[in-house]
Each structure stands twice: as C-alpha cells, then as structure tokens.
Short mmCIF file of C-alpha atoms and ligand atoms in Angstrom, two decimals:
data_model
loop_
_atom_site.label_atom_id
_atom_site.label_comp_id
_atom_site.label_asym_id
_atom_site.label_seq_id
_atom_site.Cartn_x
_atom_site.Cartn_y
_atom_site.Cartn_z
CA UNK A 1 106.01 108.48 216.62
CA UNK A 2 104.15 105.79 214.78
CA UNK A 3 105.39 102.46 213.53
CA UNK A 4 105.04 103.34 209.86
CA UNK A 5 107.38 106.29 210.13
CA UNK A 6 109.86 104.34 212.22
CA UNK A 7 110.01 101.60 209.59
CA UNK A 8 110.44 104.24 206.90
CA UNK A 9 113.43 105.79 208.63
CA UNK A 10 115.08 102.38 209.07
CA UNK A 11 114.80 101.38 205.43
CA UNK A 12 115.18 104.20 202.95
CA UNK A 13 115.30 103.05 199.35
CA UNK A 14 116.86 105.69 197.21
CA UNK A 15 116.14 106.48 193.59
CA UNK A 16 118.92 108.49 192.07
CA UNK A 17 117.80 111.13 189.57
CA UNK A 18 120.70 112.86 187.84
CA UNK A 19 119.35 116.16 186.49
CA UNK A 20 122.32 117.19 184.36
CA UNK A 21 125.04 117.27 187.05
CA UNK A 22 128.74 117.25 186.23
CA UNK A 23 128.82 113.66 187.57
CA UNK A 24 131.09 114.37 190.51
CA UNK A 25 128.18 114.32 192.92
CA UNK A 26 127.06 111.00 191.46
CA UNK A 27 130.50 109.52 192.05
CA UNK A 28 130.38 110.64 195.68
CA UNK A 29 126.95 109.02 196.03
CA UNK A 30 128.29 105.76 194.67
CA UNK A 31 131.08 106.06 197.22
CA UNK A 32 128.45 105.68 199.90
CA UNK A 33 127.86 102.09 198.78
CA UNK A 34 131.51 101.10 198.91
CA UNK A 35 133.09 99.19 201.84
CA UNK A 36 134.42 102.36 203.50
CA UNK A 37 131.04 104.03 204.01
CA UNK A 38 128.51 101.21 203.36
CA UNK A 39 125.12 102.83 203.93
CA UNK A 40 123.43 99.42 203.80
CA UNK A 41 124.28 99.37 207.52
CA UNK A 42 121.37 101.80 207.94
CA UNK A 43 119.13 99.91 205.53
CA UNK A 44 119.70 102.39 202.71
CA UNK A 45 119.87 100.81 199.26
CA UNK A 46 119.51 102.03 195.72
CA UNK A 47 116.14 101.17 194.20
CA UNK A 48 115.93 100.33 190.53
CA UNK A 49 112.45 101.70 189.89
CA UNK A 50 110.88 104.92 191.13
CA UNK A 51 107.84 102.92 192.29
CA UNK A 52 110.00 101.26 194.95
CA UNK A 53 111.64 104.45 196.15
CA UNK A 54 111.24 106.33 199.43
CA UNK A 55 113.81 108.98 198.66
CA UNK A 56 114.24 110.85 195.40
CA UNK A 57 117.85 111.97 195.35
CA UNK A 58 118.50 114.83 192.92
CA UNK A 59 121.87 116.08 191.72
CA UNK A 60 122.63 118.89 189.30
CA UNK A 61 120.83 121.90 187.83
CA UNK A 62 117.63 120.98 186.02
CA UNK A 63 117.52 122.16 182.42
CA UNK A 64 114.46 122.45 180.17
CA UNK A 65 114.33 118.71 179.51
CA UNK A 66 115.24 117.25 182.90
CA UNK A 67 112.87 119.68 184.64
CA UNK A 68 109.86 117.93 183.13
CA UNK A 69 111.33 114.48 183.86
CA UNK A 70 111.97 115.44 187.48
CA UNK A 71 108.42 116.62 187.95
CA UNK A 72 107.05 113.41 186.46
CA UNK A 73 109.38 111.26 188.57
CA UNK A 74 108.07 112.91 191.70
CA UNK A 75 104.47 112.37 190.59
CA UNK A 76 105.18 108.69 189.89
CA UNK A 77 106.74 108.01 193.29
CA UNK A 78 104.53 106.37 195.93
CA UNK A 79 103.98 108.72 198.85
CA UNK A 80 105.44 109.32 201.44
CA UNK A 81 108.42 110.23 199.29
CA UNK A 82 111.23 112.51 200.46
CA UNK A 83 113.40 114.57 198.16
CA UNK A 84 117.06 115.16 198.92
CA UNK A 85 119.11 117.66 196.92
CA UNK A 86 122.79 116.72 196.87
CA UNK A 87 125.43 119.19 195.78
CA UNK A 88 125.53 122.97 195.56
CA UNK A 89 124.02 122.80 192.07
CA UNK A 90 120.87 121.07 193.27
CA UNK A 91 120.69 123.24 196.39
CA UNK A 92 120.77 126.61 194.70
CA UNK A 93 122.21 126.54 191.16
CA UNK A 94 125.26 128.62 192.32
CA UNK A 95 127.17 129.95 189.32
CA UNK A 96 124.77 128.43 186.80
CA UNK A 97 121.85 130.54 187.93
CA UNK A 98 122.05 132.96 185.00
CA UNK A 99 122.80 130.28 182.45
CA UNK A 100 120.67 130.22 179.28
CA UNK A 101 119.53 126.63 179.83
CA UNK A 102 118.78 126.74 183.53
CA UNK A 103 115.10 127.65 183.95
CA UNK A 104 114.71 126.92 187.67
CA UNK A 105 116.24 125.35 190.76
CA UNK A 106 115.32 121.90 192.02
CA UNK A 107 113.15 123.21 194.86
CA UNK A 108 111.01 125.15 192.42
CA UNK A 109 110.01 121.88 190.74
CA UNK A 110 109.65 119.45 193.66
CA UNK A 111 109.39 119.98 197.44
CA UNK A 112 112.89 119.37 198.82
CA UNK A 113 113.16 117.98 202.36
CA UNK A 114 116.94 118.14 202.81
CA UNK A 115 119.72 120.15 201.20
CA UNK A 116 123.28 118.82 201.27
CA UNK A 117 125.63 121.52 199.92
CA UNK A 118 129.18 121.00 198.74
CA UNK A 119 130.84 120.73 195.37
CA UNK A 120 130.76 117.75 195.59
CA UNK A 121 129.76 117.06 199.22
CA UNK A 122 131.92 114.52 201.01
CA UNK A 123 130.34 111.13 201.66
CA UNK A 124 130.50 111.94 205.38
CA UNK A 125 128.51 115.11 204.70
CA UNK A 126 125.88 113.16 202.79
CA UNK A 127 125.52 110.65 205.64
CA UNK A 128 125.26 113.51 208.14
CA UNK A 129 122.58 115.14 205.99
CA UNK A 130 120.54 111.98 205.78
CA UNK A 131 120.82 111.47 209.55
CA UNK A 132 119.52 115.01 210.09
CA UNK A 133 116.65 114.30 207.72
CA UNK A 134 115.76 111.15 209.68
CA UNK A 135 115.90 113.08 212.95
CA UNK A 136 113.65 115.80 211.60
CA UNK A 137 111.15 113.09 210.55
CA UNK A 138 111.07 111.69 214.07
CA UNK A 139 109.90 114.90 215.72
CA UNK B 1 89.75 72.02 210.95
CA UNK B 2 91.36 74.25 213.59
CA UNK B 3 94.47 72.12 213.37
CA UNK B 4 94.57 72.49 209.60
CA UNK B 5 94.22 76.26 209.87
CA UNK B 6 96.93 76.31 212.53
CA UNK B 7 99.21 74.28 210.26
CA UNK B 8 98.53 76.51 207.29
CA UNK B 9 98.74 79.87 209.02
CA UNK B 10 101.17 79.39 211.87
CA UNK B 11 103.49 76.51 212.44
CA UNK B 12 104.95 74.94 209.34
CA UNK B 13 102.97 77.33 207.19
CA UNK B 14 102.79 81.07 206.79
CA UNK B 15 104.19 82.70 209.93
CA UNK B 16 107.00 80.25 210.58
CA UNK B 17 108.22 80.11 207.00
CA UNK B 18 107.97 83.89 206.63
CA UNK B 19 110.14 84.46 209.69
CA UNK B 20 112.70 81.86 208.60
CA UNK B 21 112.63 83.23 205.05
CA UNK B 22 113.27 86.80 206.18
CA UNK B 23 116.12 85.66 208.42
CA UNK B 24 117.58 83.66 205.52
CA UNK B 25 117.23 86.73 203.33
CA UNK B 26 119.14 88.71 205.93
CA UNK B 27 121.84 86.04 206.00
CA UNK B 28 122.11 86.36 202.23
CA UNK B 29 122.52 90.12 202.40
CA UNK B 30 124.91 89.97 205.34
CA UNK B 31 127.19 87.33 203.83
CA UNK B 32 127.21 89.14 200.48
CA UNK B 33 128.23 92.28 202.36
CA UNK B 34 130.99 90.47 204.23
CA UNK B 35 132.28 89.01 200.96
CA UNK B 36 132.48 92.53 199.58
CA UNK B 37 134.23 93.62 202.80
CA UNK B 38 131.25 95.69 203.96
CA UNK B 39 129.35 95.52 207.22
CA UNK B 40 125.89 94.73 205.94
CA UNK B 41 122.41 95.42 207.34
CA UNK B 42 121.19 94.54 210.86
CA UNK B 43 119.26 91.28 211.37
CA UNK B 44 115.81 92.88 211.41
CA UNK B 45 116.32 94.66 208.09
CA UNK B 46 113.97 92.53 205.99
CA UNK B 47 111.18 92.79 208.56
CA UNK B 48 111.53 96.57 208.56
CA UNK B 49 111.51 96.68 204.77
CA UNK B 50 108.32 94.64 204.72
CA UNK B 51 106.66 96.85 207.33
CA UNK B 52 107.66 99.98 205.48
CA UNK B 53 106.26 98.71 202.18
CA UNK B 54 102.94 98.00 203.91
CA UNK B 55 102.73 101.66 204.90
CA UNK B 56 103.40 103.06 201.43
CA UNK B 57 100.96 104.17 198.82
CA UNK B 58 99.89 101.50 196.32
CA UNK B 59 99.86 102.73 192.75
CA UNK B 60 97.84 100.76 190.21
CA UNK B 61 98.45 101.36 186.51
CA UNK B 62 95.46 102.27 184.36
CA UNK B 63 93.24 99.39 183.27
CA UNK B 64 95.04 96.69 185.24
CA UNK B 65 93.11 96.56 188.45
CA UNK B 66 92.22 92.95 189.22
CA UNK B 67 95.02 90.83 187.77
CA UNK B 68 97.62 93.34 188.88
CA UNK B 69 96.50 93.21 192.50
CA UNK B 70 95.54 89.53 192.71
CA UNK B 71 98.59 87.89 191.16
CA UNK B 72 100.95 88.51 194.11
CA UNK B 73 98.47 86.80 196.44
CA UNK B 74 98.17 83.85 194.05
CA UNK B 75 101.92 83.31 194.31
CA UNK B 76 101.99 83.78 198.06
CA UNK B 77 99.14 81.34 198.78
CA UNK B 78 100.70 78.58 196.71
CA UNK B 79 104.12 78.96 198.37
CA UNK B 80 102.54 78.83 201.81
CA UNK B 81 100.80 75.60 200.79
CA UNK B 82 104.13 74.13 199.69
CA UNK B 83 105.82 75.06 202.94
CA UNK B 84 102.94 73.55 204.91
CA UNK B 85 103.10 70.26 203.00
CA UNK B 86 106.88 70.08 203.39
CA UNK B 87 106.85 70.94 207.07
CA UNK B 88 104.15 68.40 207.83
CA UNK B 89 105.86 65.64 205.87
CA UNK B 90 109.09 66.25 207.78
CA UNK B 91 107.32 66.15 211.14
CA UNK B 92 104.94 63.28 210.42
CA UNK B 93 106.29 61.35 207.39
CA UNK B 94 103.55 58.71 207.66
CA UNK B 95 100.71 61.18 207.26
CA UNK B 96 101.70 62.56 203.86
CA UNK B 97 99.32 61.81 201.01
CA UNK B 98 99.87 59.95 197.75
CA UNK B 99 101.51 62.07 195.04
CA UNK B 100 102.22 65.13 197.14
CA UNK B 101 105.60 65.49 195.43
CA UNK B 102 103.79 66.24 192.16
CA UNK B 103 101.54 68.76 193.89
CA UNK B 104 104.59 70.47 195.33
CA UNK B 105 106.31 70.62 191.94
CA UNK B 106 103.23 72.21 190.35
CA UNK B 107 102.72 74.68 193.17
CA UNK B 108 106.33 75.80 192.96
CA UNK B 109 105.79 77.03 189.40
CA UNK B 110 102.87 79.25 190.37
CA UNK B 111 104.95 82.12 191.91
CA UNK B 112 106.77 82.50 188.60
CA UNK B 113 103.45 82.48 186.73
CA UNK B 114 102.05 85.06 189.15
CA UNK B 115 105.04 87.26 188.42
CA UNK B 116 104.49 86.89 184.67
CA UNK B 117 100.75 87.65 184.91
CA UNK B 118 101.28 90.65 187.17
CA UNK B 119 104.06 92.05 185.03
CA UNK B 120 102.15 91.68 181.78
CA UNK B 121 99.02 93.25 183.23
CA UNK B 122 100.93 96.37 184.28
CA UNK B 123 101.43 97.40 180.66
CA UNK B 124 104.94 98.71 181.16
CA UNK B 125 107.30 97.88 178.27
CA UNK B 126 110.21 97.04 180.58
CA UNK B 127 107.92 94.83 182.65
CA UNK B 128 106.85 92.98 179.52
CA UNK B 129 110.52 92.35 178.65
CA UNK B 130 110.96 91.01 182.17
CA UNK B 131 107.86 88.83 181.83
CA UNK B 132 109.04 87.32 178.56
CA UNK B 133 112.44 86.59 180.09
CA UNK B 134 110.84 85.03 183.16
CA UNK B 135 108.74 82.83 180.86
CA UNK B 136 111.81 81.60 178.99
CA UNK B 137 113.58 81.06 182.30
CA UNK B 138 110.74 78.87 183.61
CA UNK B 139 110.79 76.81 180.40
CA UNK B 140 114.56 76.50 180.71
CA UNK B 141 114.97 75.37 184.30
CA UNK B 142 111.87 73.21 184.73
CA UNK B 143 113.21 70.37 182.56
CA UNK B 144 116.52 69.72 184.38
CA UNK B 145 114.87 70.35 187.75
CA UNK B 146 112.18 67.74 187.17
CA UNK B 147 114.75 65.28 185.80
CA UNK B 148 116.82 65.63 188.97
CA UNK B 149 113.70 65.17 191.10
CA UNK B 150 112.95 62.02 189.06
CA UNK B 151 116.45 60.77 189.94
CA UNK B 152 115.63 61.12 193.62
CA UNK B 153 112.34 59.31 193.05
CA UNK B 154 114.08 56.42 191.30
CA UNK B 155 116.70 56.21 194.04
CA UNK B 156 114.02 55.87 196.69
CA UNK B 157 112.29 52.99 194.98
CA UNK B 158 109.80 54.85 192.81
CA UNK B 159 107.92 56.53 195.61
CA UNK B 160 106.24 59.82 194.66
CA UNK B 161 105.29 60.62 198.21
CA UNK B 162 107.47 62.83 200.38
CA UNK B 163 106.92 60.69 203.47
CA UNK B 164 107.88 57.49 201.67
CA UNK B 165 110.99 59.13 200.18
CA UNK B 166 112.03 60.21 203.68
CA UNK B 167 111.36 56.75 205.12
CA UNK B 168 113.34 55.10 202.34
CA UNK B 169 116.29 57.39 203.04
CA UNK B 170 116.02 56.66 206.76
CA UNK B 171 116.53 52.96 206.19
CA UNK B 172 118.86 52.99 203.15
CA UNK B 173 120.87 56.20 203.61
CA UNK B 174 120.53 59.60 201.94
CA UNK B 175 119.96 59.77 198.20
CA UNK B 176 123.01 61.95 197.77
CA UNK B 177 125.43 59.19 198.79
CA UNK B 178 125.67 57.77 195.28
CA UNK B 179 127.05 58.96 191.96
CA UNK B 180 123.66 59.74 190.42
CA UNK B 181 122.55 61.43 193.62
CA UNK B 182 125.52 63.80 193.61
CA UNK B 183 125.00 64.74 189.96
CA UNK B 184 121.27 65.29 190.40
CA UNK B 185 121.89 67.37 193.52
CA UNK B 186 124.31 69.66 191.67
CA UNK B 187 121.80 70.16 188.86
CA UNK B 188 119.06 70.82 191.41
CA UNK B 189 121.19 73.46 193.17
CA UNK B 190 121.75 75.27 189.88
CA UNK B 191 118.02 75.17 189.09
CA UNK B 192 117.36 76.44 192.61
CA UNK B 193 119.42 79.49 191.79
CA UNK B 194 117.20 80.18 188.78
CA UNK B 195 113.98 79.46 190.67
CA UNK B 196 114.95 81.98 193.33
CA UNK B 197 115.99 84.52 190.68
CA UNK B 198 119.47 84.94 192.11
CA UNK B 199 122.41 86.32 190.30
CA UNK B 200 123.64 84.19 187.46
CA UNK B 201 120.01 83.76 186.35
CA UNK B 202 118.32 87.00 187.41
CA UNK B 203 117.71 88.28 183.89
CA UNK B 204 114.01 88.81 184.52
CA UNK B 205 114.72 91.27 187.31
CA UNK B 206 117.98 92.72 186.02
CA UNK B 207 118.22 95.94 187.98
CA UNK B 208 120.84 97.56 185.80
CA UNK B 209 119.36 96.92 182.37
CA UNK B 210 115.59 96.82 182.73
CA UNK B 211 115.11 98.46 186.14
CA UNK B 212 113.66 95.62 188.22
CA UNK B 213 111.86 94.25 185.13
CA UNK B 214 108.81 92.33 186.26
CA UNK B 215 108.44 94.30 189.49
CA UNK B 216 108.87 97.75 187.97
CA UNK B 217 105.28 98.97 188.38
CA UNK B 218 104.69 97.43 191.80
CA UNK B 219 104.68 99.57 194.92
CA UNK B 220 103.41 99.33 198.47
CA UNK B 221 101.42 96.27 199.52
CA UNK B 222 101.72 94.12 196.34
CA UNK B 223 105.47 94.70 196.25
CA UNK B 224 105.66 93.65 199.90
CA UNK B 225 103.74 90.47 199.04
CA UNK B 226 106.17 89.69 196.23
CA UNK B 227 109.11 90.20 198.59
CA UNK B 228 107.42 87.91 201.10
CA UNK B 229 106.88 85.25 198.43
CA UNK B 230 110.57 85.45 197.51
CA UNK B 231 111.53 85.09 201.18
CA UNK B 232 109.31 82.04 201.69
CA UNK B 233 110.68 80.49 198.50
CA UNK B 234 114.16 80.94 199.96
CA UNK B 235 112.97 78.70 202.79
CA UNK B 236 110.88 76.13 200.91
CA UNK B 237 113.02 75.14 197.94
CA UNK B 238 116.16 74.32 199.96
CA UNK B 239 113.97 72.32 202.35
CA UNK B 240 112.51 70.43 199.38
CA UNK B 241 116.06 69.58 198.28
CA UNK B 242 116.90 68.43 201.80
CA UNK B 243 113.85 66.15 201.81
CA UNK B 244 114.71 64.74 198.39
CA UNK B 245 118.46 64.29 198.72
CA UNK B 246 119.65 64.69 202.31
CA UNK B 247 116.82 63.02 204.20
CA UNK B 248 118.78 60.62 206.40
CA UNK B 249 118.84 62.46 209.69
CA UNK B 250 116.23 65.17 210.13
CA UNK B 251 116.53 66.03 213.80
CA UNK B 252 116.24 69.81 214.23
CA UNK B 253 119.96 70.49 214.67
CA UNK B 254 120.89 68.54 211.53
CA UNK B 255 118.02 70.09 209.58
CA UNK B 256 119.20 73.60 210.42
CA UNK B 257 122.82 72.71 209.65
CA UNK B 258 121.88 71.26 206.25
CA UNK B 259 119.66 74.23 205.45
CA UNK B 260 122.39 76.72 206.28
CA UNK B 261 124.86 74.66 204.26
CA UNK B 262 122.66 74.83 201.15
CA UNK B 263 122.06 78.54 201.76
CA UNK B 264 125.82 79.15 201.91
CA UNK B 265 126.36 77.38 198.61
CA UNK B 266 123.63 79.47 196.98
CA UNK B 267 125.06 82.72 198.35
CA UNK B 268 128.57 81.86 197.23
CA UNK B 269 127.35 81.03 193.72
CA UNK B 270 125.45 84.31 193.71
CA UNK B 271 128.46 86.37 194.71
CA UNK B 272 131.03 84.83 192.42
CA UNK B 273 129.17 84.83 189.11
CA UNK B 274 128.19 87.49 186.59
CA UNK B 275 124.71 87.60 185.12
CA UNK B 276 124.09 85.44 182.05
CA UNK B 277 122.11 86.69 179.07
CA UNK B 278 118.78 84.96 178.49
CA UNK B 279 120.04 83.06 175.44
CA UNK B 280 123.09 81.86 177.37
CA UNK B 281 120.82 80.79 180.22
CA UNK B 282 118.59 78.83 177.86
CA UNK B 283 121.59 77.18 176.21
CA UNK B 284 123.07 76.33 179.59
CA UNK B 285 119.90 74.75 180.99
CA UNK B 286 118.86 72.86 177.88
CA UNK B 287 122.44 71.89 177.11
CA UNK B 288 124.80 70.93 179.88
CA UNK B 289 122.32 70.96 182.78
CA UNK B 290 119.79 68.73 181.02
CA UNK B 291 122.50 66.36 179.79
CA UNK B 292 123.88 66.05 183.33
CA UNK B 293 120.39 65.41 184.67
CA UNK B 294 119.73 62.72 182.03
CA UNK B 295 123.04 61.08 182.91
CA UNK B 296 121.94 61.10 186.55
CA UNK B 297 118.60 59.47 185.67
CA UNK B 298 120.32 56.74 183.61
CA UNK B 299 122.87 56.07 186.36
CA UNK B 300 120.07 55.87 188.88
CA UNK B 301 118.22 53.36 186.70
CA UNK B 302 121.40 51.24 186.60
CA UNK B 303 121.59 51.41 190.34
CA UNK B 304 124.63 53.65 190.87
S1 LIG C 401 127.60 120.51 192.96
FE1 LIG C 401 129.64 120.53 192.03
S2 LIG C 401 130.17 118.37 191.85
FE2 LIG C 401 127.94 118.44 192.17
S3 LIG C 401 127.08 118.46 190.12
FE3 LIG C 401 127.32 120.60 190.72
S4 LIG C 401 129.31 121.21 189.90
FE4 LIG C 401 129.25 118.96 189.89
#
C-alpha cells in the first residue's frame, strides 16, 4: 500500500451533499462531530468547498434538480474522490422509488463506494461503514 | 553560501518552522477539541493532511493559470524568509542587519497579498468576496499592529534592528514590563489573531457563509502550500512578538514556554469568541485598537 493512499485514509475531508433528504440523516451526520462520537479523532472533518473534499457524502433521493447538481459536484471534486451514500434513501430509494419526482438512485448518477443503510443510520453505523470503506481501500 | 542555504532551507528556515508550525497547528486543534469536550486529532494529523493534499489532483480554473499557481509560492517564500531572519537574530543577535524589522513587517503582509491575488485570479464569485474582505482586513489590522511595533521600538531606544532590540531588552528588562508595553502587547495579540485569520476575524475564510472564501477554488498542491504558509505563520508571528516584547531571557526552555503561552492565549481567544462582521472588524481595529495603540505610543514617548 502506498503512502498516498495511507495519508488519504488518515485524513478524509467530507463534503456533505444533501440531495433532498428528510434531514434526519443530516442530523445523524452532524452527531458524528459532537463530543460523544467525535470523528476528528480519525482525522475526518467537514470541508467547506468541494475542491477540498476527499469524500462526497450523499443523503436523500435525488430529484430532477439535485440530480444535475450531484453530477456536477462529482465532476468538480479533485480525484481520488470517494462517494458514500448514507441512509436507505440514498442507498436504494426504498418507498420513494415510484415517486413522480424521483428519476434515479444515487448510484445511477455517481459511482458509490460505500452504502450505509438505515433510516436514519445510527452514528455508530456510519462510523462502522466508513471504517469498512477505509479497510477496502487498503487491500 | 552553503550556510545561507542551510539557514534558509533547514534550521531556522523552512523545515524547522514547518515542523513547529504543524505541531502548533495540532496543539490548536487539540486544545479546541478539549475545550469542546472532544478528544481531538492525533499529533501527526497536520502532517498527514499535508501529505494527502500533495497526492490529490490539482484543478486550475479556466484562464487563471500562472497567477493562480504562483501566488501560494509567493506567500510561502516570504514567510520562510521571515522565519529565517527571526531565527538567526535570536541565535546571533549581533549579526542582524540594519532595518531588518522593517523588512520583516513588509514580508509579513505578502502572504495576505498572495491570498488576495490567488483568490481574485480564480474567478469564483465567493472567492472574490473573500478577497475583498481579506483586503479590508489587511487595511484594518496593519495600522494598530505597526503602532504597537513602534511602541516596542521606542521602548528599546529607537533601534529598528531585531538584534539591537534584543540586546536592549537583555540589559534593561523586557519591553512588556511597563504600562505602554502591556498595552501595545495586548493590541499586538489582537492583530495577531487577524493576521492568522483565526476566529473573531476570519471573515475572509468564513466556512459557513462563503464556503472557505479565498481558498474555495484551490485543491491539491496549491492548497497544501497555503496550509503550510498558515502553519509557518503560526510559528513566526508569535516569535516576532516574543522578540519585540518578551526578549529578556531567550534560552530554549524559556523561549518554548513563552511561545506556548502566547499560543494558549490565541487559542482561548479563538474558542471563546463569535465571528465579527467585516464592518465590525474595521470599526474595532480603526476605533478602539488604534486608539489603544496610540495611547501606548504616547506613554512610551513619555517614558512609562
Ligand atoms: S433514509 Fe430515512 S432518515 Fe434518511 S433521508 Fe431517507 S427518509 Fe430521511
């Protein structure tokens, strides 16, 4: 495993893209930054601009407008950039899959590297998902 | 020649100050985390961040090639020069050259200018807001900062040479042990906060409103260079204040203790204050801070 990848896994800067979620997932993600979970222990911080990001974190079901924005966000991110889908919505659209304003799932727009299901997933589940993602990078 | 290169690139210059700066940056993050009752990152976090940014793709906006890529280096080179001059004048006070204080003051403005140039060349509207705020910020804090430096110069008998200022403090006691010295030091600490772009005065980089402002279009290597410049600034400006105001005993243990003391004050200010708007910042610096600094200069002229 090379040095570049090792550094990447030790300092993931996350850009949070909310593609029309119900906001519960977003609250759980913010929980990760609070004293109880504190992901800064692992070097994970929220980045303000997509140009600084290593991880594009998507929540919610993309609709006709956010679909285009999501695609452009991924194109604007400097590579290597991982995509993590948080929540059942982002993983597979669940009960919204026949909705009139839901054209596609997240993984039909951008290549998703990790799915974290749950409605909303617990902060522990999100941390476990990210750890699995890091492990899969190392192989 | 070899010695000069060694000084510039390794010992008081680039490598040394970068390592100290990254460690100080870690201390800042760690103490902020402890204040918020979190655990905080491990000590090597800033090094890893830097390494990671070096390995990322560098995206250059259309039509901005040269200035966009060169401005971070401009800032970095000037800060390294400052840290070299400061380190040498602490180690060998008699070898400093005439007027190096003025050189240092000029060089310390260049990182801010580099940020402005880089941000404006990127053509992003949020970056241009950040650039205009940074410009106003520079205009705001330079006046009180230079006035407080002038106080230190007056206190040490009108010497504008770092070595002479240190020697004067060695024989007559630190500049801070006087009324004017204390006032000027307080003003200088506040200006330091603005120079480093830390919280009460971080309008130009406001993450929540303008998404990293001046740095918004930077990625990969140039972003890493900007982070490095910030880290080295976190080392140089407190050391400049130590030289100007606390220069009595500069044996390594005392130097480190004073440096960490100043760092602690900065971090506590950062963690206990909300961000000011740019107009409030301007009013603050041109109002109360400048008045305090002028009072300090007048007191120093009277000999207090
Ligand atoms: S997965 Fe559940 S909590 Fe998350 S956005 Fe969808 S409906 Fe809301």
